[in-house]
Amino acid sequence: VEYDFVPTNLVVSTSDWVHKQVTGSNTTPNGAGQGRASTDRSNFVQLDTRGANYPLMYDSQSLVPGGAGGVAHFARTKHLALLGQNDDELDDASPHQDFGLVRYSSAGTVHYMSSRTNNFSNRSQKGSIVVTGGAAGQQEDEGFLPGLTKAESAAAATGMAVAGGAIIAAVGLVVF
């Protein structure tokens, strides 16, 4: 897989906060990614199942907490998908996108992908968030390095630093 979310499978409780952010580049090697040469971008669109390659209709999506439907939900869902652009390959979007903190209030599973970095071959950037009603801090081991804390592992996996307890992740999701 050329692009992936970190972690690919995230397990959180209804009391955890998830920080969604992605970092791309304007200087990737030619031939990498999709879109304008030397650019890569990642976005979030919700899938019905992890194996799907097309997004759910916005009014069926729960990737944005707070219930489906309504103007505010549509605006947040559209921003995750289009990164503030009307360009189908998101070429003019900023390489870094910070979608802020969210908390899921009910148990369930949300599957998502980046439509920009999915060309049905080695580019299949997909992930899942499993929300449990259990205790805070339940984190699947996948995506974390043995012997390191979640914060240290996330920082090591993304090549970023942990500063004052806050993690700045490259392409990924972080639980607080």
Short mmCIF file of N, CA and C in Angstrom, two decimals:
data_model
loop_
_atom_site.label_atom_id
_atom_site.label_comp_id
_atom_site.label_asym_id
_atom_site.label_seq_id
_atom_site.Cartn_x
_atom_site.Cartn_y
_atom_site.Cartn_z
N VAL A 1 0.85 -1.18 0.00
CA VAL A 1 0.00 0.00 0.00
C VAL A 1 0.89 1.24 0.00
N GLU A 2 0.64 2.12 -0.93
CA GLU A 2 1.44 3.33 -1.06
C GLU A 2 1.05 4.39 -0.03
N TYR A 3 -0.23 4.50 0.29
CA TYR A 3 -0.73 5.45 1.30
C TYR A 3 -1.58 4.68 2.29
N ASP A 4 -1.56 5.12 3.56
CA ASP A 4 -2.41 4.48 4.56
C ASP A 4 -2.67 5.46 5.69
N PHE A 5 -3.74 5.22 6.43
CA PHE A 5 -4.02 5.98 7.64
C PHE A 5 -3.30 5.31 8.80
N VAL A 6 -2.93 6.09 9.81
CA VAL A 6 -2.25 5.56 10.99
C VAL A 6 -3.05 5.99 12.21
N PRO A 7 -3.56 5.06 13.01
CA PRO A 7 -3.65 3.63 12.74
C PRO A 7 -4.74 3.34 11.71
N THR A 8 -4.67 2.18 11.11
CA THR A 8 -5.67 1.78 10.13
C THR A 8 -6.98 1.43 10.81
N ASN A 9 -6.88 0.79 11.96
CA ASN A 9 -8.05 0.42 12.75
C ASN A 9 -7.92 1.08 14.11
N LEU A 10 -8.85 1.96 14.41
CA LEU A 10 -8.82 2.69 15.67
C LEU A 10 -10.02 2.28 16.51
N VAL A 11 -9.76 1.86 17.75
CA VAL A 11 -10.83 1.48 18.67
C VAL A 11 -10.86 2.52 19.79
N VAL A 12 -12.00 3.17 19.95
CA VAL A 12 -12.16 4.22 20.96
C VAL A 12 -13.46 3.98 21.71
N SER A 13 -13.59 4.63 22.85
CA SER A 13 -14.85 4.58 23.59
C SER A 13 -15.60 5.88 23.36
N THR A 14 -16.79 5.92 23.85
CA THR A 14 -17.60 7.13 23.70
C THR A 14 -17.08 8.28 24.55
N SER A 15 -16.10 8.03 25.41
CA SER A 15 -15.52 9.12 26.21
C SER A 15 -14.19 9.62 25.63
N ASP A 16 -13.71 9.01 24.55
CA ASP A 16 -12.46 9.43 23.92
C ASP A 16 -12.69 10.52 22.89
N TRP A 17 -11.69 11.37 22.73
CA TRP A 17 -11.68 12.38 21.67
C TRP A 17 -10.75 11.91 20.58
N VAL A 18 -11.13 12.10 19.32
CA VAL A 18 -10.32 11.71 18.17
C VAL A 18 -9.93 12.97 17.42
N HIS A 19 -8.64 13.12 17.15
CA HIS A 19 -8.14 14.27 16.40
C HIS A 19 -7.84 13.81 14.98
N LYS A 20 -8.61 14.30 14.03
CA LYS A 20 -8.41 13.94 12.63
C LYS A 20 -7.57 15.01 11.95
N GLN A 21 -6.46 14.59 11.34
CA GLN A 21 -5.66 15.50 10.54
C GLN A 21 -4.85 14.69 9.54
N VAL A 22 -4.52 15.32 8.44
CA VAL A 22 -3.72 14.68 7.40
C VAL A 22 -2.65 15.65 6.93
N THR A 23 -1.54 15.11 6.50
CA THR A 23 -0.48 15.93 5.93
C THR A 23 -0.02 15.29 4.63
N GLY A 24 -0.07 16.07 3.57
CA GLY A 24 0.39 15.62 2.26
C GLY A 24 1.66 16.36 1.91
N SER A 25 1.87 16.56 0.61
CA SER A 25 3.10 17.19 0.17
C SER A 25 2.90 17.85 -1.19
N ASN A 26 3.73 18.83 -1.46
CA ASN A 26 3.80 19.43 -2.79
C ASN A 26 5.07 19.01 -3.52
N THR A 27 5.84 18.08 -2.91
CA THR A 27 7.14 17.70 -3.48
C THR A 27 7.35 16.20 -3.47
N THR A 28 6.31 15.42 -3.73
CA THR A 28 6.49 13.97 -3.80
C THR A 28 7.14 13.59 -5.13
N PRO A 29 7.77 12.42 -5.20
CA PRO A 29 8.38 12.00 -6.46
C PRO A 29 7.32 11.88 -7.56
N ASN A 30 7.70 12.19 -8.78
CA ASN A 30 6.76 12.05 -9.90
C ASN A 30 6.24 10.62 -9.95
N GLY A 31 4.96 10.50 -10.26
CA GLY A 31 4.34 9.18 -10.35
C GLY A 31 3.72 8.74 -9.05
N ALA A 32 4.02 9.41 -7.94
CA ALA A 32 3.42 9.05 -6.66
C ALA A 32 2.09 9.77 -6.53
N GLY A 33 1.12 9.08 -5.98
CA GLY A 33 -0.16 9.72 -5.71
C GLY A 33 -1.02 9.90 -6.95
N GLN A 34 -2.04 10.67 -6.78
CA GLN A 34 -3.03 10.93 -7.81
C GLN A 34 -3.12 12.44 -7.96
N GLY A 35 -3.49 12.95 -9.10
CA GLY A 35 -3.63 14.40 -9.25
C GLY A 35 -2.41 15.04 -9.87
N ARG A 36 -2.27 16.36 -9.63
CA ARG A 36 -1.17 17.13 -10.20
C ARG A 36 0.18 16.53 -9.80
N ALA A 37 1.13 16.55 -10.72
CA ALA A 37 2.46 15.98 -10.47
C ALA A 37 3.07 16.56 -9.20
N SER A 38 3.69 15.71 -8.44
CA SER A 38 4.42 16.04 -7.21
C SER A 38 3.54 16.43 -6.04
N THR A 39 2.22 16.26 -6.15
CA THR A 39 1.36 16.59 -5.01
C THR A 39 0.71 15.32 -4.46
N ASP A 40 0.51 15.30 -3.16
CA ASP A 40 -0.37 14.28 -2.59
C ASP A 40 -1.26 14.94 -1.54
N ARG A 41 -2.47 14.45 -1.48
CA ARG A 41 -3.49 14.95 -0.57
C ARG A 41 -4.26 13.75 -0.04
N SER A 42 -4.85 13.89 1.13
CA SER A 42 -5.72 12.86 1.69
C SER A 42 -6.98 13.53 2.19
N ASN A 43 -8.09 12.86 1.99
CA ASN A 43 -9.37 13.34 2.49
C ASN A 43 -10.08 12.18 3.17
N PHE A 44 -11.26 12.43 3.73
CA PHE A 44 -12.05 11.40 4.40
C PHE A 44 -13.43 11.34 3.78
N VAL A 45 -13.82 10.18 3.23
CA VAL A 45 -15.19 9.93 2.83
C VAL A 45 -15.60 8.60 3.45
N GLN A 46 -16.84 8.53 3.93
CA GLN A 46 -17.30 7.34 4.63
C GLN A 46 -17.76 6.27 3.65
N LEU A 47 -17.45 5.02 4.00
CA LEU A 47 -17.83 3.84 3.22
C LEU A 47 -18.87 3.03 3.98
N ASP A 48 -19.67 2.25 3.26
CA ASP A 48 -20.61 1.35 3.90
C ASP A 48 -19.87 0.18 4.54
N THR A 49 -18.89 -0.38 3.81
CA THR A 49 -18.04 -1.46 4.31
C THR A 49 -16.60 -1.13 3.94
N ARG A 50 -15.67 -1.75 4.60
CA ARG A 50 -14.25 -1.50 4.33
C ARG A 50 -13.87 -1.89 2.91
N GLY A 51 -14.58 -2.84 2.32
CA GLY A 51 -14.28 -3.29 0.97
C GLY A 51 -14.87 -2.42 -0.12
N ALA A 52 -15.73 -1.47 0.23
CA ALA A 52 -16.36 -0.61 -0.77
C ALA A 52 -15.36 0.39 -1.34
N ASN A 53 -15.63 0.89 -2.53
CA ASN A 53 -14.78 1.89 -3.17
C ASN A 53 -15.55 3.13 -3.57
N TYR A 54 -16.72 3.33 -3.00
CA TYR A 54 -17.52 4.51 -3.28
C TYR A 54 -18.14 4.97 -1.96
N PRO A 55 -18.27 6.27 -1.78
CA PRO A 55 -18.75 6.78 -0.49
C PRO A 55 -20.26 6.63 -0.31
N LEU A 56 -20.66 6.65 0.95
CA LEU A 56 -22.08 6.72 1.29
C LEU A 56 -22.61 8.10 0.93
N MET A 57 -23.89 8.20 0.72
CA MET A 57 -24.52 9.51 0.55
C MET A 57 -24.34 10.28 1.86
N TYR A 58 -24.20 11.60 1.76
CA TYR A 58 -23.88 12.39 2.94
C TYR A 58 -24.91 12.24 4.05
N ASP A 59 -26.18 12.09 3.72
CA ASP A 59 -27.21 12.02 4.76
C ASP A 59 -27.24 10.67 5.47
N SER A 60 -26.40 9.71 5.02
CA SER A 60 -26.27 8.41 5.68
C SER A 60 -24.97 8.32 6.47
N GLN A 61 -24.15 9.35 6.44
CA GLN A 61 -22.83 9.28 7.04
C GLN A 61 -22.83 9.60 8.53
N SER A 62 -21.97 8.89 9.26
CA SER A 62 -21.77 9.14 10.69
C SER A 62 -20.30 9.42 11.01
N LEU A 63 -19.48 9.61 9.97
CA LEU A 63 -18.07 9.95 10.17
C LEU A 63 -17.95 11.26 10.92
N VAL A 64 -18.87 12.17 10.65
CA VAL A 64 -18.97 13.43 11.39
C VAL A 64 -19.98 13.20 12.50
N PRO A 65 -19.54 13.22 13.77
CA PRO A 65 -20.47 13.02 14.88
C PRO A 65 -21.54 14.10 14.91
N GLY A 66 -22.66 13.78 15.52
CA GLY A 66 -23.70 14.78 15.70
C GLY A 66 -24.95 14.49 14.90
N GLY A 67 -25.02 13.33 14.29
CA GLY A 67 -26.23 12.97 13.57
C GLY A 67 -26.20 13.37 12.11
N ALA A 68 -26.80 12.53 11.29
CA ALA A 68 -26.83 12.79 9.85
C ALA A 68 -27.91 13.80 9.51
N GLY A 69 -27.71 14.49 8.41
CA GLY A 69 -28.68 15.45 7.93
C GLY A 69 -28.43 16.83 8.48
N GLY A 70 -29.09 17.79 7.92
CA GLY A 70 -28.95 19.17 8.39
C GLY A 70 -27.82 19.90 7.71
N VAL A 71 -27.91 21.22 7.75
CA VAL A 71 -26.93 22.08 7.07
C VAL A 71 -25.54 21.94 7.68
N ALA A 72 -25.42 21.95 9.01
CA ALA A 72 -24.11 21.87 9.66
C ALA A 72 -23.44 20.53 9.36
N HIS A 73 -24.20 19.43 9.42
CA HIS A 73 -23.64 18.11 9.13
C HIS A 73 -23.17 18.05 7.68
N PHE A 74 -23.96 18.59 6.77
CA PHE A 74 -23.57 18.61 5.35
C PHE A 74 -22.27 19.38 5.17
N ALA A 75 -22.14 20.54 5.79
CA ALA A 75 -20.94 21.37 5.65
C ALA A 75 -19.70 20.65 6.18
N ARG A 76 -19.80 19.99 7.34
CA ARG A 76 -18.65 19.28 7.90
C ARG A 76 -18.28 18.08 7.05
N THR A 77 -19.28 17.34 6.58
CA THR A 77 -19.03 16.18 5.73
C THR A 77 -18.39 16.61 4.42
N LYS A 78 -18.87 17.69 3.84
CA LYS A 78 -18.32 18.21 2.58
C LYS A 78 -16.87 18.65 2.76
N HIS A 79 -16.55 19.28 3.91
CA HIS A 79 -15.17 19.71 4.14
C HIS A 79 -14.22 18.52 4.27
N LEU A 80 -14.63 17.45 4.96
CA LEU A 80 -13.80 16.25 5.06
C LEU A 80 -13.53 15.66 3.68
N ALA A 81 -14.52 15.73 2.79
CA ALA A 81 -14.39 15.12 1.47
C ALA A 81 -13.67 16.01 0.47
N LEU A 82 -13.96 17.31 0.47
CA LEU A 82 -13.45 18.19 -0.57
C LEU A 82 -12.34 19.13 -0.12
N LEU A 83 -12.04 19.15 1.17
CA LEU A 83 -10.95 19.97 1.72
C LEU A 83 -11.09 21.44 1.31
N GLY A 84 -12.33 21.89 1.19
CA GLY A 84 -12.59 23.29 0.85
C GLY A 84 -12.40 23.60 -0.63
N GLN A 85 -12.33 22.56 -1.48
CA GLN A 85 -12.08 22.74 -2.92
C GLN A 85 -13.27 22.26 -3.74
N ASN A 86 -13.34 22.69 -4.97
CA ASN A 86 -14.31 22.16 -5.92
C ASN A 86 -13.61 21.35 -7.01
N ASP A 87 -12.34 21.07 -6.81
CA ASP A 87 -11.51 20.32 -7.75
C ASP A 87 -11.59 18.84 -7.36
N ASP A 88 -11.96 17.97 -8.30
CA ASP A 88 -12.16 16.56 -7.97
C ASP A 88 -10.88 15.85 -7.52
N GLU A 89 -9.70 16.38 -7.83
CA GLU A 89 -8.47 15.76 -7.37
C GLU A 89 -7.81 16.53 -6.23
N LEU A 90 -8.45 17.58 -5.76
CA LEU A 90 -8.03 18.33 -4.57
C LEU A 90 -6.65 18.95 -4.73
N ASP A 91 -6.22 19.21 -5.96
CA ASP A 91 -4.87 19.72 -6.21
C ASP A 91 -4.58 21.04 -5.52
N ASP A 92 -5.57 21.91 -5.41
CA ASP A 92 -5.34 23.24 -4.84
C ASP A 92 -5.56 23.31 -3.33
N ALA A 93 -5.92 22.19 -2.73
CA ALA A 93 -6.10 22.15 -1.27
C ALA A 93 -4.74 22.21 -0.58
N SER A 94 -4.72 22.71 0.62
CA SER A 94 -3.50 22.72 1.41
C SER A 94 -3.07 21.28 1.69
N PRO A 95 -1.77 20.99 1.66
CA PRO A 95 -1.32 19.63 1.96
C PRO A 95 -1.68 19.20 3.38
N HIS A 96 -1.71 20.15 4.33
CA HIS A 96 -2.07 19.82 5.71
C HIS A 96 -3.51 20.24 5.97
N GLN A 97 -4.27 19.31 6.51
CA GLN A 97 -5.66 19.59 6.87
C GLN A 97 -5.87 19.14 8.31
N ASP A 98 -6.37 20.04 9.13
CA ASP A 98 -6.66 19.75 10.53
C ASP A 98 -8.16 19.84 10.71
N PHE A 99 -8.77 18.70 10.99
CA PHE A 99 -10.23 18.64 11.12
C PHE A 99 -10.67 18.74 12.57
N GLY A 100 -9.72 18.92 13.48
CA GLY A 100 -10.06 19.15 14.88
C GLY A 100 -10.45 17.89 15.63
N LEU A 101 -10.90 18.11 16.87
CA LEU A 101 -11.29 17.03 17.76
C LEU A 101 -12.76 16.68 17.60
N VAL A 102 -13.06 15.39 17.63
CA VAL A 102 -14.44 14.92 17.61
C VAL A 102 -14.61 13.83 18.64
N ARG A 103 -15.82 13.68 19.12
CA ARG A 103 -16.16 12.60 20.06
C ARG A 103 -17.41 11.92 19.52
N TYR A 104 -17.36 10.60 19.44
CA TYR A 104 -18.51 9.82 18.99
C TYR A 104 -19.35 9.45 20.21
N SER A 105 -20.65 9.73 20.17
CA SER A 105 -21.51 9.56 21.33
C SER A 105 -22.19 8.20 21.39
N SER A 106 -22.11 7.41 20.32
CA SER A 106 -22.75 6.09 20.35
C SER A 106 -21.82 5.05 19.74
N ALA A 107 -21.99 3.82 20.20
CA ALA A 107 -21.17 2.71 19.73
C ALA A 107 -21.49 2.40 18.27
N GLY A 108 -20.49 1.92 17.55
CA GLY A 108 -20.67 1.55 16.16
C GLY A 108 -19.34 1.56 15.44
N THR A 109 -19.35 1.24 14.16
CA THR A 109 -18.14 1.21 13.35
C THR A 109 -18.32 2.12 12.14
N VAL A 110 -17.30 2.92 11.89
CA VAL A 110 -17.29 3.83 10.75
C VAL A 110 -16.11 3.45 9.87
N HIS A 111 -16.38 3.13 8.61
CA HIS A 111 -15.32 2.82 7.64
C HIS A 111 -15.16 4.04 6.75
N TYR A 112 -13.93 4.34 6.37
CA TYR A 112 -13.67 5.53 5.55
C TYR A 112 -12.48 5.28 4.63
N MET A 113 -12.35 6.14 3.64
CA MET A 113 -11.22 6.08 2.72
C MET A 113 -10.86 7.50 2.30
N SER A 114 -9.71 7.61 1.65
CA SER A 114 -9.36 8.84 0.97
C SER A 114 -9.66 8.61 -0.50
N SER A 115 -10.60 9.36 -1.05
CA SER A 115 -10.95 9.17 -2.46
C SER A 115 -9.84 9.67 -3.38
N ARG A 116 -9.00 10.57 -2.90
CA ARG A 116 -7.89 11.08 -3.71
C ARG A 116 -6.82 10.01 -3.90
N THR A 117 -6.57 9.23 -2.89
CA THR A 117 -5.49 8.24 -2.94
C THR A 117 -6.04 6.82 -3.07
N ASN A 118 -7.06 6.65 -3.86
CA ASN A 118 -7.64 5.33 -4.07
C ASN A 118 -7.80 5.13 -5.58
N ASN A 119 -6.91 4.34 -6.18
CA ASN A 119 -7.08 4.06 -7.60
C ASN A 119 -7.26 2.56 -7.84
N PHE A 120 -7.78 1.87 -6.82
CA PHE A 120 -8.19 0.47 -6.92
C PHE A 120 -7.02 -0.47 -7.17
N SER A 121 -5.82 -0.10 -6.74
CA SER A 121 -4.65 -0.98 -6.89
C SER A 121 -3.84 -0.89 -5.61
N ASN A 122 -2.56 -0.45 -5.73
CA ASN A 122 -1.74 -0.29 -4.54
C ASN A 122 -2.13 0.95 -3.75
N ARG A 123 -2.97 1.79 -4.30
CA ARG A 123 -3.45 2.98 -3.61
C ARG A 123 -4.86 2.73 -3.11
N SER A 124 -4.96 2.31 -1.88
CA SER A 124 -6.25 2.02 -1.28
C SER A 124 -6.19 2.47 0.18
N GLN A 125 -6.19 3.77 0.39
CA GLN A 125 -6.05 4.35 1.73
C GLN A 125 -7.39 4.27 2.44
N LYS A 126 -7.53 3.28 3.33
CA LYS A 126 -8.79 3.05 4.03
C LYS A 126 -8.53 2.83 5.51
N GLY A 127 -9.56 3.04 6.32
CA GLY A 127 -9.45 2.82 7.75
C GLY A 127 -10.82 2.63 8.36
N SER A 128 -10.81 2.32 9.65
CA SER A 128 -12.06 2.12 10.39
C SER A 128 -11.90 2.69 11.80
N ILE A 129 -12.99 3.24 12.30
CA ILE A 129 -13.07 3.66 13.70
C ILE A 129 -14.15 2.82 14.34
N VAL A 130 -13.79 2.06 15.38
CA VAL A 130 -14.74 1.26 16.12
C VAL A 130 -14.98 1.98 17.44
N VAL A 131 -16.21 2.39 17.67
CA VAL A 131 -16.57 3.10 18.90
C VAL A 131 -17.28 2.13 19.82
N THR A 132 -16.72 1.96 21.02
CA THR A 132 -17.31 1.08 22.02
C THR A 132 -17.96 1.92 23.10
N GLY A 133 -18.81 1.31 23.88
CA GLY A 133 -19.40 2.00 25.02
C GLY A 133 -18.56 1.79 26.27
N GLY A 134 -17.39 1.13 26.11
CA GLY A 134 -16.55 0.75 27.24
C GLY A 134 -15.74 1.89 27.81
N ALA A 135 -14.77 1.52 28.63
CA ALA A 135 -13.92 2.49 29.33
C ALA A 135 -13.02 3.22 28.35
N ALA A 136 -12.62 4.41 28.74
CA ALA A 136 -11.74 5.24 27.90
C ALA A 136 -10.39 4.55 27.71
N GLY A 137 -9.77 4.85 26.59
CA GLY A 137 -8.40 4.40 26.35
C GLY A 137 -8.29 3.01 25.79
N GLN A 138 -9.38 2.38 25.37
CA GLN A 138 -9.26 1.07 24.74
C GLN A 138 -8.72 1.28 23.34
N GLN A 139 -7.52 0.82 23.10
CA GLN A 139 -6.85 1.07 21.82
C GLN A 139 -6.37 -0.24 21.25
N GLU A 140 -6.72 -0.52 20.03
CA GLU A 140 -6.23 -1.71 19.36
C GLU A 140 -4.72 -1.61 19.21
N ASP A 141 -4.03 -2.74 19.35
CA ASP A 141 -2.58 -2.73 19.27
C ASP A 141 -2.06 -2.48 17.87
N GLU A 142 -2.84 -2.80 16.84
CA GLU A 142 -2.37 -2.61 15.47
C GLU A 142 -2.00 -1.16 15.23
N GLY A 143 -0.86 -0.95 14.64
CA GLY A 143 -0.42 0.41 14.35
C GLY A 143 0.45 0.99 15.44
N PHE A 144 0.63 0.29 16.57
CA PHE A 144 1.47 0.79 17.65
C PHE A 144 2.67 -0.12 17.83
N LEU A 145 3.76 0.46 18.24
CA LEU A 145 5.02 -0.27 18.32
C LEU A 145 5.22 -0.86 19.71
N PRO A 146 5.70 -2.11 19.81
CA PRO A 146 5.88 -2.77 21.10
C PRO A 146 6.82 -1.97 22.01
N GLY A 147 6.46 -1.89 23.29
CA GLY A 147 7.31 -1.24 24.28
C GLY A 147 7.18 0.28 24.33
N LEU A 148 6.39 0.87 23.46
CA LEU A 148 6.20 2.31 23.47
C LEU A 148 4.78 2.66 23.89
N THR A 149 4.62 3.83 24.47
CA THR A 149 3.27 4.30 24.77
C THR A 149 2.56 4.62 23.47
N LYS A 150 1.24 4.82 23.54
CA LYS A 150 0.50 5.20 22.34
C LYS A 150 1.06 6.48 21.75
N ALA A 151 1.37 7.45 22.61
CA ALA A 151 1.88 8.74 22.14
C ALA A 151 3.23 8.57 21.45
N GLU A 152 4.14 7.82 22.09
CA GLU A 152 5.46 7.61 21.50
C GLU A 152 5.37 6.83 20.19
N SER A 153 4.50 5.82 20.16
CA SER A 153 4.35 5.00 18.99
C SER A 153 3.76 5.79 17.83
N ALA A 154 2.73 6.58 18.10
CA ALA A 154 2.12 7.39 17.05
C ALA A 154 3.13 8.38 16.49
N ALA A 155 3.91 8.97 17.38
CA ALA A 155 4.92 9.93 16.93
C ALA A 155 5.99 9.24 16.09
N ALA A 156 6.43 8.06 16.53
CA ALA A 156 7.45 7.33 15.79
C ALA A 156 6.93 6.88 14.43
N ALA A 157 5.68 6.44 14.39
CA ALA A 157 5.10 5.93 13.14
C ALA A 157 4.94 7.04 12.11
N THR A 158 4.73 8.25 12.56
CA THR A 158 4.50 9.35 11.63
C THR A 158 5.72 10.24 11.45
N GLY A 159 6.76 9.98 12.24
CA GLY A 159 7.96 10.80 12.14
C GLY A 159 7.76 12.17 12.77
N MET A 160 6.76 12.32 13.62
CA MET A 160 6.48 13.60 14.25
C MET A 160 6.83 13.52 15.73
N ALA A 161 6.64 14.60 16.43
CA ALA A 161 7.05 14.68 17.83
C ALA A 161 5.85 14.76 18.76
N VAL A 162 6.11 14.35 20.01
CA VAL A 162 5.14 14.53 21.07
C VAL A 162 5.59 15.73 21.88
N ALA A 163 4.74 16.74 22.00
CA ALA A 163 5.10 17.96 22.72
C ALA A 163 4.02 18.30 23.73
N GLY A 164 4.37 18.26 24.99
CA GLY A 164 3.42 18.62 26.03
C GLY A 164 2.20 17.74 26.05
N GLY A 165 2.34 16.47 25.69
CA GLY A 165 1.22 15.55 25.69
C GLY A 165 0.39 15.60 24.43
N ALA A 166 0.61 16.57 23.57
CA ALA A 166 -0.15 16.67 22.32
C ALA A 166 0.63 15.99 21.21
N ILE A 167 -0.04 15.20 20.42
CA ILE A 167 0.61 14.50 19.32
C ILE A 167 0.27 15.20 18.03
N ILE A 168 1.26 15.43 17.23
CA ILE A 168 1.04 15.99 15.90
C ILE A 168 1.32 14.86 14.93
N ALA A 169 0.27 14.27 14.37
CA ALA A 169 0.41 13.10 13.50
C ALA A 169 0.39 13.52 12.05
N ALA A 170 1.12 12.80 11.23
CA ALA A 170 1.18 13.12 9.80
C ALA A 170 -0.14 12.74 9.13
N VAL A 171 -0.35 11.50 8.80
CA VAL A 171 -1.62 11.07 8.24
C VAL A 171 -2.23 10.15 9.27
N GLY A 172 -3.22 10.62 10.00
CA GLY A 172 -3.76 9.71 10.97
C GLY A 172 -4.75 10.28 11.93
N LEU A 173 -5.06 9.45 12.90
CA LEU A 173 -6.03 9.75 13.93
C LEU A 173 -5.36 9.53 15.27
N VAL A 174 -5.59 10.42 16.20
CA VAL A 174 -4.98 10.34 17.51
C VAL A 174 -6.07 10.40 18.56
N VAL A 175 -5.96 9.57 19.59
CA VAL A 175 -6.95 9.54 20.66
C VAL A 175 -6.43 10.27 21.88
N PHE A 176 -7.25 11.12 22.47
CA PHE A 176 -6.90 11.83 23.70
C PHE A 176 -7.82 11.38 24.82
#
